[in-house]
Amino acid sequence: MKIAALGPEGTFSHELAVKISGDSEVVLFPTIKRVFAEAEKGECFGLVPVENSDAGGVGETLDGLMDTGCRIAAEYYMPIRHNLASDGVPAGGCRVLYAHPQSHAQCSRFIEDLGIPVIHTASNADSARLALQNPGSCAVTSVSAAKNFMLDIIRPDIQNSDNNITRFLLISPDKGEYPGGISEVRKTVSASGRRKCSIIIDPETDRPGLLYNILGVFAGEKINLTRIESRPSKRGIGSYVFFIDFEAESGEKLISSLKRIATVKELGCYVMEEV
Amino acid sequence: MKIAALGPEGTFSHELAVKISGDSEVVLFPTIKRVFAEAEKGECFGLVPVENSDAGGVGETLDGLMDTGCRIAAEYYMPIRHNLASDGVPAGGCRVLYAHPQSHAQCSRFIEDLGIPVIHTASNADSARLALQNPGSCAVTSVSAAKNFMLDIIRPDIQNSDNNITRFLLISPDKGEYPGGISEVRKTVSASGRRKCSIIIDPETDRPGLLYNILGVFAGEKINLTRIESRPSKRGIGSYVFFIDFEAESGEKLISSLKRIATVKELGCYVMEEV
């Protein structure tokens, strides 16, 4: 089964898709929204970034999980390394810098010291392409995108944190059985035997203590939340939904308790990868 | 006292800064980070967008509240209207679209139907400038930026939701007394007499039920959370801090209870504006 990922060639999504695809074909799309749309048709998996340890949640992916019928089949962690690259321009000679907004946020310290104008781009690969096309410019980009556009890496590892990791999700509209072709998906338990489940909770009404009652259901069953992230419900400012990941085999009992106090969208249970 | 805001001329930040500044001077900076740095010196207020009802929290502002000594003096809500604008190109004739990533997210439905390549820019004003400079192109921009660059508005109100609102914060390193010059800041109670406080909670260690215990302190005092937003702690993936706003006069008793179980950074209490 094919994997749809965010392109163009040389993005971190593309790099990871190639790594996990085995013999499967990787197809690239220009937006995360398109990746969700392709995966929703059921003819391929989708691979999407969901959170970065430095820059936080990826809004387009959270919206895709909220708005489409896609569920989570697997998770992956990918260490992120950013580089300053150019076509023969030394670091001191860069007059303008191309950077994706997320990459900019993740390399903000280095970029600030550089002190040159930054132009935002749609992807790290686009940054590399623009640096090749515009004399005197440089790009923040991945090793693989620099290589694709034959740029020199003039400063490696310019990210703020050496601990910079992005978590990716493999998505599919299926309800639990994954037809294989991707070896990692076939696993049903991790090395540690742990699994996690993801849900979206929509409190719908806002009253003091409601989120407390929701978390009380987890505390009552001694279930560990591995992540909680709020997002606008899009019903108006001050109204939120919560993306929650928790460690559990199936979460069945917990979810039925939660459904008594709020609307729950189940995103699936899957192997918990070690970071 | 001057107000520092995100420029260039024609951004929503600039528009709001002019509206609230009275006789004060408005100075524009190219990044939110620079606005925080200026405000931290204590010689001006800073005006920064903190959340949008459609696109969610503004990472750079949340990071500024986490990393600098700035506190919140006031909040403002601003309805956001996006427009398709061009220099004489009709909507059907746009071959490329300039858009800020947040504006893109807020107008994603209209832009998708348009079906043309999108180039991301650093601000709505930059989008307008680029549409003026590049024949056959269009921009997603505000009325005020379109006017500054003498573009025609060819489709008004292209945002996904007519309820699109951005919340802004007025920041300053001061500890409670605001020297005036900005009429709104002088108010100590809103029309409804309500005030809110903002804090950042860093649980530091992760154990099952910790967030539940934290929210229990609010529930115990029947204090209503108006917002909770998680952000990476930047100590590694899976580690978060929480931005919490709650309705209270001073929050003193609540905050001292919270400090017994987690690290709390106080961001100040201020007049709660009606949306």
mmCIF file of C-alpha atoms in Angstrom, chain A residues 9 17 29 51 79 93 105 116 131 135 140 158-159 164-167 191 200 203 212 216 234-235 242 245:
data_model
loop_
_atom_site.group_PDB
_atom_site.id
_atom_site.type_symbol
_atom_site.label_atom_id
_atom_site.label_comp_id
_atom_site.label_asym_id
_atom_site.label_seq_id
_atom_site.Cartn_x
_atom_site.Cartn_y
_atom_site.Cartn_z
ATOM 1 C CA GLU A 9 11.304 15.845 -2.332
ATOM 2 C CA ALA A 17 8.218 8.086 4.329
ATOM 3 C CA PHE A 29 1.439 16.194 -2.008
ATOM 4 C CA GLU A 51 4.156 17.836 17.051
ATOM 5 C CA PRO A 79 15.335 13.682 15.238
ATOM 6 C CA GLY A 93 28.052 36.538 2.739
ATOM 7 C CA ALA A 105 11.046 28.877 14.972
ATOM 8 C CA ILE A 116 19.699 39.204 7.862
ATOM 9 C CA ALA A 131 18.705 29.655 -2.356
ATOM 10 C CA PRO A 135 22.513 34.628 -5.888
ATOM 11 C CA VAL A 140 17.647 26.720 6.351
ATOM 12 C CA ILE A 158 21.775 25.199 13.644
ATOM 13 C CA GLN A 159 18.594 24.168 15.542
ATOM 14 C CA ASN A 164 14.797 18.550 18.523
ATOM 15 C CA ILE A 165 12.397 15.721 17.640
ATOM 16 C CA THR A 166 9.275 15.628 15.500
ATOM 17 C CA ARG A 167 6.542 13.078 16.098
ATOM 18 C CA ALA A 191 9.671 -3.483 22.527
ATOM 19 C CA ILE A 200 -10.339 14.221 20.839
ATOM 20 C CA PRO A 203 -16.644 19.530 26.078
ATOM 21 C CA TYR A 212 -11.181 18.615 35.903
ATOM 22 C CA GLY A 216 -10.707 12.712 36.903
ATOM 23 C CA LYS A 234 -13.876 26.897 15.706
ATOM 24 C CA ARG A 235 -17.214 27.733 17.276
ATOM 25 C CA PHE A 242 -8.646 18.693 23.672
ATOM 26 C CA ASP A 245 -2.983 10.629 24.139
#
